[in-house]
mmCIF file of C-alpha atoms and ligand atoms in Angstrom:
data_model
loop_
_atom_site.group_PDB
_atom_site.id
_atom_site.type_symbol
_atom_site.label_atom_id
_atom_site.label_comp_id
_atom_site.label_asym_id
_atom_site.label_seq_id
_atom_site.Cartn_x
_atom_site.Cartn_y
_atom_site.Cartn_z
ATOM 1 C CA MET K 3 -39.303 9.523 -37.129
ATOM 2 C CA LYS K 4 -36.908 6.790 -38.312
ATOM 3 C CA LYS K 5 -34.281 9.347 -39.323
ATOM 4 C CA PHE K 6 -34.610 11.138 -36.008
ATOM 5 C CA LEU K 7 -34.064 7.883 -34.134
ATOM 6 C CA ALA K 8 -30.877 7.300 -36.134
ATOM 7 C CA HIS K 9 -29.596 10.678 -34.997
ATOM 8 C CA THR K 10 -30.425 9.810 -31.412
ATOM 9 C CA VAL K 11 -28.329 6.632 -31.701
ATOM 10 C CA CYS K 12 -25.440 8.720 -33.048
ATOM 11 C CA VAL K 13 -25.699 11.100 -30.133
ATOM 12 C CA ALA K 14 -25.535 8.183 -27.716
ATOM 13 C CA ALA K 15 -22.288 7.061 -29.350
ATOM 14 C CA LEU K 16 -20.882 10.551 -29.073
ATOM 15 C CA GLY K 17 -21.261 10.388 -25.306
ATOM 16 C CA ALA K 18 -17.893 8.641 -24.947
ATOM 17 C CA SER K 19 -15.971 11.656 -26.182
ATOM 18 C CA LEU K 20 -18.213 14.613 -25.382
ATOM 19 C CA ALA K 21 -20.351 15.675 -22.457
ATOM 20 C CA ILE K 22 -23.787 16.089 -23.943
ATOM 21 C CA SER K 23 -26.183 18.628 -22.585
ATOM 22 C CA ALA K 24 -29.295 19.012 -24.688
ATOM 23 C CA THR K 25 -30.411 22.601 -24.345
ATOM 24 C CA VAL K 26 -34.058 23.147 -23.621
ATOM 25 C CA GLY K 27 -35.590 25.750 -25.910
ATOM 26 C CA ALA K 28 -34.229 26.978 -29.238
ATOM 27 C CA MET K 29 -31.642 29.719 -29.784
ATOM 28 C CA ALA K 30 -31.435 31.494 -33.143
ATOM 29 C CA LYS K 31 -28.392 30.364 -35.047
ATOM 30 C CA ASP K 32 -26.684 30.958 -38.358
ATOM 31 C CA PHE K 33 -25.171 27.571 -39.158
ATOM 32 C CA ARG K 34 -21.974 27.685 -41.240
ATOM 33 C CA LEU K 35 -21.549 24.874 -43.770
ATOM 34 C CA GLY K 36 -18.238 24.307 -45.600
ATOM 35 C CA THR K 37 -17.562 22.368 -48.780
ATOM 36 C CA ILE K 38 -14.631 22.038 -51.185
ATOM 37 C CA VAL K 39 -16.747 22.251 -54.354
ATOM 38 C CA PRO K 40 -17.578 25.534 -56.135
ATOM 39 C CA ALA K 41 -20.873 27.393 -55.697
ATOM 40 C CA GLY K 42 -22.284 26.063 -58.982
ATOM 41 C CA HIS K 43 -21.736 22.421 -58.005
ATOM 42 C CA PHE K 44 -24.748 20.304 -57.057
ATOM 43 C CA TRP K 45 -23.471 19.789 -53.505
ATOM 44 C CA SER K 46 -23.511 23.552 -52.945
ATOM 45 C CA LYS K 47 -26.947 23.879 -54.524
ATOM 46 C CA TYR K 48 -28.461 21.208 -52.277
ATOM 47 C CA ALA K 49 -26.727 22.688 -49.217
ATOM 48 C CA THR K 50 -28.344 26.029 -50.074
ATOM 49 C CA ALA K 51 -31.755 24.367 -50.572
ATOM 50 C CA MET K 52 -31.361 22.696 -47.173
ATOM 51 C CA GLY K 53 -30.627 26.098 -45.626
ATOM 52 C CA GLU K 54 -33.766 27.578 -47.158
ATOM 53 C CA ALA K 55 -35.875 24.728 -45.756
ATOM 54 C CA ILE K 56 -34.343 25.160 -42.289
ATOM 55 C CA LYS K 57 -35.004 28.897 -42.408
ATOM 56 C CA GLU K 58 -38.602 28.412 -43.487
ATOM 57 C CA GLN K 59 -39.356 25.647 -40.986
ATOM 58 C CA SER K 60 -37.805 27.607 -38.103
ATOM 59 C CA GLY K 61 -39.869 30.686 -38.953
ATOM 60 C CA GLY K 62 -36.654 32.517 -39.890
ATOM 61 C CA ALA K 63 -34.896 31.805 -36.579
ATOM 62 C CA HIS K 64 -32.187 29.595 -38.118
ATOM 63 C CA THR K 65 -30.238 30.129 -41.322
ATOM 64 C CA VAL K 66 -27.404 28.311 -43.087
ATOM 65 C CA THR K 67 -24.519 30.122 -44.800
ATOM 66 C CA VAL K 68 -22.711 27.950 -47.328
ATOM 67 C CA PHE K 69 -18.948 28.463 -47.816
ATOM 68 C CA PRO K 70 -18.009 26.775 -51.131
ATOM 69 C CA SER K 71 -14.668 26.330 -52.945
ATOM 70 C CA GLY K 72 -12.696 25.441 -49.830
ATOM 71 C CA GLN K 73 -13.066 29.009 -48.504
ATOM 72 C CA LEU K 74 -12.751 27.661 -44.951
ATOM 73 C CA GLY K 75 -9.727 25.488 -45.793
ATOM 74 C CA ASP K 76 -9.178 22.035 -47.236
ATOM 75 C CA GLU K 77 -11.230 19.069 -46.039
ATOM 76 C CA SER K 78 -8.752 18.141 -43.332
ATOM 77 C CA GLN K 79 -8.923 21.670 -41.911
ATOM 78 C CA MET K 80 -12.730 21.619 -42.093
ATOM 79 C CA VAL K 81 -12.784 18.360 -40.109
ATOM 80 C CA GLN K 82 -10.634 19.997 -37.426
ATOM 81 C CA GLN K 83 -13.019 22.963 -37.328
ATOM 82 C CA LEU K 84 -16.004 20.599 -36.984
ATOM 83 C CA GLN K 85 -14.232 18.850 -34.129
ATOM 84 C CA SER K 86 -13.553 22.106 -32.271
ATOM 85 C CA GLY K 87 -17.045 23.457 -32.978
ATOM 86 C CA ALA K 88 -15.672 26.372 -35.069
ATOM 87 C CA LEU K 89 -17.624 24.977 -38.024
ATOM 88 C CA ASP K 90 -21.210 23.704 -37.683
ATOM 89 C CA MET K 91 -21.701 21.550 -40.782
ATOM 90 C CA ALA K 92 -19.895 20.290 -43.877
ATOM 91 C CA PHE K 93 -20.539 18.356 -47.058
ATOM 92 C CA LEU K 94 -17.283 16.448 -47.464
ATOM 93 C CA THR K 95 -15.919 13.737 -49.708
ATOM 94 C CA ILE K 96 -15.065 10.561 -47.806
ATOM 95 C CA ALA K 97 -11.384 11.187 -48.629
ATOM 96 C CA ASP K 98 -10.275 12.814 -45.393
ATOM 97 C CA VAL K 99 -12.744 10.693 -43.409
ATOM 98 C CA SER K 100 -11.167 7.509 -44.836
ATOM 99 C CA ASN K 101 -7.699 8.778 -43.897
ATOM 100 C CA ARG K 102 -8.973 8.923 -40.286
ATOM 101 C CA ILE K 103 -11.276 5.851 -40.315
ATOM 102 C CA PRO K 104 -9.816 3.438 -42.908
ATOM 103 C CA ALA K 105 -13.010 1.331 -43.097
ATOM 104 C CA PHE K 106 -14.580 4.124 -45.173
ATOM 105 C CA GLY K 107 -11.889 3.437 -47.803
ATOM 106 C CA ALA K 108 -13.794 0.250 -48.711
ATOM 107 C CA LEU K 109 -16.393 2.471 -50.391
ATOM 108 C CA TYR K 110 -13.730 3.391 -52.979
ATOM 109 C CA ALA K 111 -12.968 -0.196 -54.014
ATOM 110 C CA PRO K 112 -12.308 -0.106 -57.777
ATOM 111 C CA PHE K 113 -15.228 -1.155 -59.976
ATOM 112 C CA LEU K 114 -17.518 -1.673 -56.966
ATOM 113 C CA VAL K 115 -20.568 -0.347 -58.856
ATOM 114 C CA ASP K 116 -21.224 0.282 -62.559
ATOM 115 C CA ASN K 117 -22.987 3.615 -62.284
ATOM 116 C CA VAL K 118 -23.968 6.375 -59.897
ATOM 117 C CA GLY K 119 -27.520 5.032 -59.437
ATOM 118 C CA ASP K 120 -26.163 1.749 -58.085
ATOM 119 C CA GLY K 121 -23.675 3.724 -56.000
ATOM 120 C CA ALA K 122 -26.560 5.629 -54.424
ATOM 121 C CA LYS K 123 -28.375 2.354 -53.626
ATOM 122 C CA LEU K 124 -25.230 0.893 -52.075
ATOM 123 C CA LEU K 125 -24.793 3.956 -49.871
ATOM 124 C CA LYS K 126 -28.375 3.538 -48.606
ATOM 125 C CA GLY K 127 -27.637 -0.130 -47.844
ATOM 126 C CA GLU K 128 -26.916 -1.753 -44.498
ATOM 127 C CA THR K 129 -23.103 -1.920 -44.707
ATOM 128 C CA ALA K 130 -22.515 1.692 -45.737
ATOM 129 C CA GLN K 131 -25.105 3.017 -43.263
ATOM 130 C CA LYS K 132 -23.485 1.134 -40.391
ATOM 131 C CA LEU K 133 -20.169 2.879 -41.106
ATOM 132 C CA LEU K 134 -21.783 6.226 -40.259
ATOM 133 C CA GLU K 135 -22.175 5.049 -36.668
ATOM 134 C CA GLU K 136 -18.370 5.164 -36.270
ATOM 135 C CA LEU K 137 -18.180 8.907 -36.880
ATOM 136 C CA PRO K 138 -19.246 10.299 -33.470
ATOM 137 C CA GLY K 139 -16.937 8.089 -31.398
ATOM 138 C CA LYS K 140 -13.922 8.244 -33.705
ATOM 139 C CA MET K 141 -14.150 11.758 -35.139
ATOM 140 C CA GLY K 142 -16.510 13.761 -32.914
ATOM 141 C CA VAL K 143 -18.913 14.464 -35.783
ATOM 142 C CA LEU K 144 -22.330 13.123 -36.755
ATOM 143 C CA GLY K 145 -23.021 11.761 -40.225
ATOM 144 C CA MET K 146 -26.573 12.579 -41.303
ATOM 145 C CA GLY K 147 -26.293 10.452 -44.440
ATOM 146 C CA TYR K 148 -24.426 10.131 -47.684
ATOM 147 C CA GLY K 149 -24.522 12.129 -50.865
ATOM 148 C CA ILE K 150 -22.521 11.248 -53.940
ATOM 149 C CA ALA K 151 -20.680 12.839 -56.870
ATOM 150 C CA ALA K 152 -20.507 11.519 -60.412
ATOM 151 C CA MET K 153 -18.436 8.400 -61.141
ATOM 152 C CA ARG K 154 -14.636 8.751 -61.396
ATOM 153 C CA GLN K 155 -12.904 8.938 -64.767
ATOM 154 C CA MET K 156 -9.383 9.615 -66.072
ATOM 155 C CA LEU K 157 -8.697 12.674 -68.224
ATOM 156 C CA SER K 158 -5.323 12.925 -69.950
ATOM 157 C CA THR K 159 -3.402 15.502 -71.945
ATOM 158 C CA THR K 160 -2.142 12.741 -74.287
ATOM 159 C CA PRO K 161 -3.998 9.832 -75.986
ATOM 160 C CA ILE K 162 -4.224 6.607 -73.946
ATOM 161 C CA GLU K 163 -4.612 3.464 -76.062
ATOM 162 C CA THR K 164 -3.657 0.886 -73.431
ATOM 163 C CA SER K 165 -3.043 1.101 -69.693
ATOM 164 C CA ALA K 166 0.705 0.941 -70.547
ATOM 165 C CA ASP K 167 0.345 4.480 -71.985
ATOM 166 C CA LEU K 168 -0.448 5.670 -68.462
ATOM 167 C CA ALA K 169 2.879 4.425 -67.075
ATOM 168 C CA GLY K 170 5.066 7.171 -65.656
ATOM 169 C CA LYS K 171 2.384 9.867 -66.035
ATOM 170 C CA LYS K 172 1.773 12.291 -63.205
ATOM 171 C CA MET K 173 -1.876 11.769 -62.282
ATOM 172 C CA ARG K 174 -3.714 14.231 -60.050
ATOM 173 C CA ILE K 175 -5.634 12.431 -57.339
ATOM 174 C CA THR K 176 -7.809 13.572 -54.463
ATOM 175 C CA PRO K 177 -5.433 13.326 -51.463
ATOM 176 C CA PHE K 178 -6.302 9.978 -49.907
ATOM 177 C CA LYS K 179 -5.013 6.436 -49.671
ATOM 178 C CA PRO K 180 -7.517 4.366 -51.696
ATOM 179 C CA PHE K 181 -6.752 6.265 -54.920
ATOM 180 C CA ARG K 182 -3.025 6.537 -54.136
ATOM 181 C CA ASP K 183 -2.947 2.745 -53.881
ATOM 182 C CA LEU K 184 -4.960 2.338 -57.080
ATOM 183 C CA TYR K 185 -2.581 4.440 -59.169
ATOM 184 C CA ASN K 186 0.554 2.998 -57.606
ATOM 185 C CA ILE K 187 -0.748 -0.435 -58.633
ATOM 186 C CA ILE K 188 -1.512 0.778 -62.171
ATOM 187 C CA GLY K 189 2.054 2.183 -62.314
ATOM 188 C CA ILE K 190 1.262 5.886 -62.383
ATOM 189 C CA ALA K 191 2.835 8.533 -60.146
ATOM 190 C CA PRO K 192 -0.118 9.804 -58.089
ATOM 191 C CA THR K 193 0.050 13.532 -57.360
ATOM 192 C CA PRO K 194 -2.309 14.349 -54.454
ATOM 193 C CA MET K 195 -3.947 17.721 -55.011
ATOM 194 C CA PRO K 196 -7.148 19.328 -53.727
ATOM 195 C CA LEU K 197 -9.739 20.273 -56.315
ATOM 196 C CA PRO K 198 -9.214 24.075 -56.346
ATOM 197 C CA ASP K 199 -5.566 23.611 -57.513
ATOM 198 C CA VAL K 200 -6.249 21.254 -60.423
ATOM 199 C CA TYR K 201 -6.878 23.677 -63.298
ATOM 200 C CA ASP K 202 -3.561 25.503 -62.839
ATOM 201 C CA ALA K 203 -1.680 22.232 -62.388
ATOM 202 C CA LEU K 204 -3.011 21.003 -65.746
ATOM 203 C CA ALA K 205 -2.240 24.342 -67.361
ATOM 204 C CA ASN K 206 1.371 24.510 -66.121
ATOM 205 C CA GLY K 207 2.213 20.850 -66.740
ATOM 206 C CA GLN K 208 2.518 19.911 -63.068
ATOM 207 C CA VAL K 209 0.286 16.925 -63.917
ATOM 208 C CA ASP K 210 -0.322 15.059 -67.205
ATOM 209 C CA ALA K 211 -3.670 13.563 -66.266
ATOM 210 C CA ILE K 212 -6.346 13.863 -63.597
ATOM 211 C CA ASP K 213 -8.633 11.534 -61.715
ATOM 212 C CA VAL K 214 -11.887 13.431 -61.957
ATOM 213 C CA ASP K 215 -15.626 13.242 -62.639
ATOM 214 C CA LEU K 216 -17.701 14.520 -65.556
ATOM 215 C CA GLU K 217 -19.434 17.279 -63.591
ATOM 216 C CA LEU K 218 -16.075 18.757 -62.581
ATOM 217 C CA ILE K 219 -14.791 18.579 -66.166
ATOM 218 C CA MET K 220 -17.719 20.787 -67.194
ATOM 219 C CA ASN K 221 -17.661 23.041 -64.069
ATOM 220 C CA PHE K 222 -13.948 23.813 -64.304
ATOM 221 C CA ARG K 223 -13.680 23.373 -68.106
ATOM 222 C CA PHE K 224 -10.823 20.882 -67.700
ATOM 223 C CA ASP K 225 -11.635 19.816 -71.285
ATOM 224 C CA GLN K 226 -9.840 22.985 -72.406
ATOM 225 C CA ARG K 227 -6.595 21.655 -70.908
ATOM 226 C CA ALA K 228 -6.806 17.884 -71.443
ATOM 227 C CA LYS K 229 -8.546 16.343 -74.438
ATOM 228 C CA HIS K 230 -8.447 12.570 -73.953
ATOM 229 C CA LEU K 231 -11.021 11.014 -71.621
ATOM 230 C CA LEU K 232 -10.954 7.410 -70.462
ATOM 231 C CA LEU K 233 -14.565 6.801 -69.436
ATOM 232 C CA THR K 234 -13.696 4.169 -66.844
ATOM 233 C CA ASN K 235 -16.368 4.592 -64.143
ATOM 234 C CA HIS K 236 -13.636 3.069 -61.977
ATOM 235 C CA ALA K 237 -15.015 4.184 -58.609
ATOM 236 C CA MET K 238 -17.967 5.864 -56.995
ATOM 237 C CA PHE K 239 -17.317 9.027 -55.011
ATOM 238 C CA PRO K 240 -19.431 9.256 -51.852
ATOM 239 C CA MET K 241 -19.999 12.451 -49.910
ATOM 240 C CA VAL K 242 -21.056 12.654 -46.284
ATOM 241 C CA GLY K 243 -23.173 15.335 -44.611
ATOM 242 C CA LEU K 244 -21.600 16.112 -41.241
ATOM 243 C CA VAL K 245 -22.614 18.098 -38.181
ATOM 244 C CA SER K 246 -20.103 19.052 -35.487
ATOM 245 C CA GLY K 247 -20.598 16.921 -32.354
ATOM 246 C CA ARG K 248 -19.952 19.956 -30.156
ATOM 247 C CA VAL K 249 -22.546 22.021 -31.981
ATOM 248 C CA TRP K 250 -25.050 19.143 -31.940
ATOM 249 C CA ALA K 251 -24.625 18.780 -28.181
ATOM 250 C CA GLU K 252 -25.849 22.327 -27.705
ATOM 251 C CA LEU K 253 -28.934 22.067 -29.894
ATOM 252 C CA SER K 254 -32.378 21.503 -28.448
ATOM 253 C CA GLU K 255 -34.130 18.245 -29.375
ATOM 254 C CA GLU K 256 -36.374 20.251 -31.657
ATOM 255 C CA ASP K 257 -33.436 21.822 -33.494
ATOM 256 C CA ARG K 258 -31.655 18.473 -33.807
ATOM 257 C CA LYS K 259 -34.738 17.132 -35.551
ATOM 258 C CA LEU K 260 -34.930 20.205 -37.795
ATOM 259 C CA VAL K 261 -31.254 19.978 -38.798
ATOM 260 C CA GLY K 262 -31.057 16.185 -38.960
ATOM 261 C CA ASP K 263 -34.179 15.668 -41.035
ATOM 262 C CA ASN K 264 -33.432 18.502 -43.444
ATOM 263 C CA MET K 265 -29.841 17.423 -44.017
ATOM 264 C CA ALA K 266 -30.919 13.804 -44.528
ATOM 265 C CA LYS K 267 -33.531 14.972 -47.052
ATOM 266 C CA ALA K 268 -31.044 17.176 -48.946
ATOM 267 C CA LEU K 269 -28.644 14.226 -49.188
ATOM 268 C CA ASP K 270 -31.377 11.849 -50.387
ATOM 269 C CA ASP K 271 -32.455 14.378 -53.016
ATOM 270 C CA LEU K 272 -28.842 14.722 -54.111
ATOM 271 C CA LEU K 273 -28.447 10.957 -54.517
ATOM 272 C CA ALA K 274 -31.512 10.919 -56.762
ATOM 273 C CA GLU K 275 -30.294 13.959 -58.726
ATOM 274 C CA TYR K 276 -26.999 12.301 -59.695
ATOM 275 C CA GLY K 277 -28.847 9.222 -60.953
ATOM 276 C CA ARG K 278 -30.799 11.483 -63.334
ATOM 277 C CA LEU K 279 -27.768 13.602 -64.210
ATOM 278 C CA GLU K 280 -25.300 10.917 -65.312
ATOM 279 C CA PRO K 281 -26.439 10.353 -68.949
ATOM 280 C CA GLU K 282 -26.747 14.111 -69.425
ATOM 281 C CA LEU K 283 -23.175 14.656 -68.216
ATOM 282 C CA VAL K 284 -21.861 12.057 -70.676
ATOM 283 C CA SER K 285 -23.633 13.912 -73.516
ATOM 284 C CA GLN K 286 -22.292 17.288 -72.358
ATOM 285 C CA VAL K 287 -18.697 16.045 -72.206
ATOM 286 C CA LYS K 288 -18.975 14.324 -75.606
ATOM 287 C CA ALA K 289 -20.333 17.579 -77.064
ATOM 288 C CA THR K 290 -17.102 19.388 -76.093
ATOM 289 C CA GLY K 291 -15.398 17.406 -78.874
ATOM 290 C CA ILE K 292 -12.731 15.775 -76.693
ATOM 291 C CA GLU K 293 -11.835 12.135 -77.408
ATOM 292 C CA VAL K 294 -13.931 9.776 -75.254
ATOM 293 C CA LYS K 295 -12.841 6.142 -74.933
ATOM 294 C CA GLU K 296 -15.099 3.820 -72.917
ATOM 295 C CA VAL K 297 -13.183 1.120 -71.027
ATOM 296 C CA GLY K 298 -13.897 -1.295 -68.175
ATOM 297 C CA PRO K 299 -11.905 -3.258 -65.596
ATOM 298 C CA GLU K 300 -10.349 -5.396 -68.366
ATOM 299 C CA PHE K 301 -8.360 -2.285 -69.397
ATOM 300 C CA PHE K 302 -6.478 -2.619 -66.056
ATOM 301 C CA PRO K 303 -5.574 -6.325 -65.801
ATOM 302 C CA GLY K 304 -5.061 -7.603 -62.242
ATOM 303 C CA VAL K 305 -5.582 -4.184 -60.682
ATOM 304 C CA VAL K 306 -8.777 -4.961 -58.720
ATOM 305 C CA GLU K 307 -7.207 -8.080 -57.201
ATOM 306 C CA LYS K 308 -4.011 -6.233 -56.240
ATOM 307 C CA TRP K 309 -5.989 -3.321 -54.737
ATOM 308 C CA GLU K 310 -7.998 -5.757 -52.615
ATOM 309 C CA GLU K 311 -4.774 -7.436 -51.492
ATOM 310 C CA THR K 312 -3.462 -4.018 -50.397
ATOM 311 C CA TRP K 313 -6.760 -3.429 -48.583
ATOM 312 C CA LYS K 314 -6.964 -6.911 -47.068
ATOM 313 C CA ASP K 315 -7.656 -5.496 -43.581
ATOM 314 C CA GLN K 316 -11.006 -4.290 -44.939
ATOM 315 C CA LYS K 317 -11.704 -7.466 -46.967
ATOM 316 C CA PRO K 318 -14.838 -8.575 -45.036
ATOM 317 C CA LEU K 319 -16.326 -5.111 -45.501
ATOM 318 C CA ILE K 320 -15.391 -4.987 -49.209
ATOM 319 C CA ASP K 321 -16.885 -8.464 -49.713
ATOM 320 C CA ARG K 322 -20.152 -7.366 -48.068
ATOM 321 C CA LEU K 323 -20.301 -4.258 -50.257
ATOM 322 C CA ARG K 324 -19.574 -6.286 -53.413
ATOM 323 C CA ALA K 325 -22.284 -8.790 -52.422
ATOM 324 C CA GLU K 326 -24.830 -5.981 -51.911
ATOM 325 C CA ALA K 327 -23.831 -4.436 -55.253
ATOM 326 C CA ALA K 328 -24.108 -7.796 -57.044
ATOM 327 C CA ALA K 329 -27.638 -8.258 -55.652
ATOM 328 C CA MET K 330 -28.903 -5.000 -57.255
HETATM 329 C C1 BEZ Z 64 -12.250 15.762 -56.136
HETATM 330 O O1 BEZ Z 64 -11.334 15.966 -55.325
HETATM 331 O O2 BEZ Z 64 -12.015 15.295 -57.256
HETATM 332 C C2 BEZ Z 64 -13.663 16.074 -55.758
HETATM 333 C C3 BEZ Z 64 -13.917 16.861 -54.656
HETATM 334 C C4 BEZ Z 64 -15.238 17.121 -54.336
HETATM 335 C C5 BEZ Z 64 -16.282 16.636 -55.092
HETATM 336 C C6 BEZ Z 64 -16.027 15.847 -56.176
HETATM 337 C C7 BEZ Z 64 -14.719 15.572 -56.499
#
């Protein structure tokens, strides 16, 4: 009931930009859900599980087709499709969202949490949850909750002994400002690149290093192309489960509850899954035989302070998030 009320609040906020007409009675629908990650990734698996639950609970009336690997376009294009109603749902990183609503960039503050379990708790906390309320009014989409990916690391084709060894390298980043700022401060040339292009870019020397997580290293076998891992845990990587505001406006109350509750559950399950998965991923990556060097914020002197100076407009938000993280 609590989750359903949260969705109702979101719909109220959407009223400013969309005329809402809740349809009485359900119409059968095949919801289309887009995501940038491949089919074998946990986000895709939980999206599929959500679809199965929706199908079962609607007696087969509603289904969800998952389009992985950026088949429907990059995240920016998927957001546009959500806004127009051409796409029903998406599991997206917060990257494109934070380009549109900078407050979300605070969630990428360097060294905000130590591990994915704490990241999951922070995303369930008051400050992160409140950010979701901005989505309907500012982007025309509803956020049903957060998921997460594994913590961010740096994988390099050459050994990195000190942060000075990173200077001048071309580092692949997810295309968004918080990481661009981070690497500019460290003194690395950030090369924005969506996930599906990364393997070839490593193979053809377009980049020397990548900002990445352990699951992706194993999924895409990036370890075959770059053999020096800095296990930094330098940022968490939230995901958000979105529903198109236009599509939502046409759903019956009953279908909103079905979709909202099932997406919220899939995202909660995903948060818990990554907490369990993290130690296993470290073991898997170590077993590939690549060099693994564990470092913390002290490896990047002054970087956190300079990043926060760059992000001073979001300082109150960052301070609240750091306070919630410190209290865990
Ligand atoms: C990335 O761009 O590195 C990324 C995209 C989706 C999920 C996890 C990571």
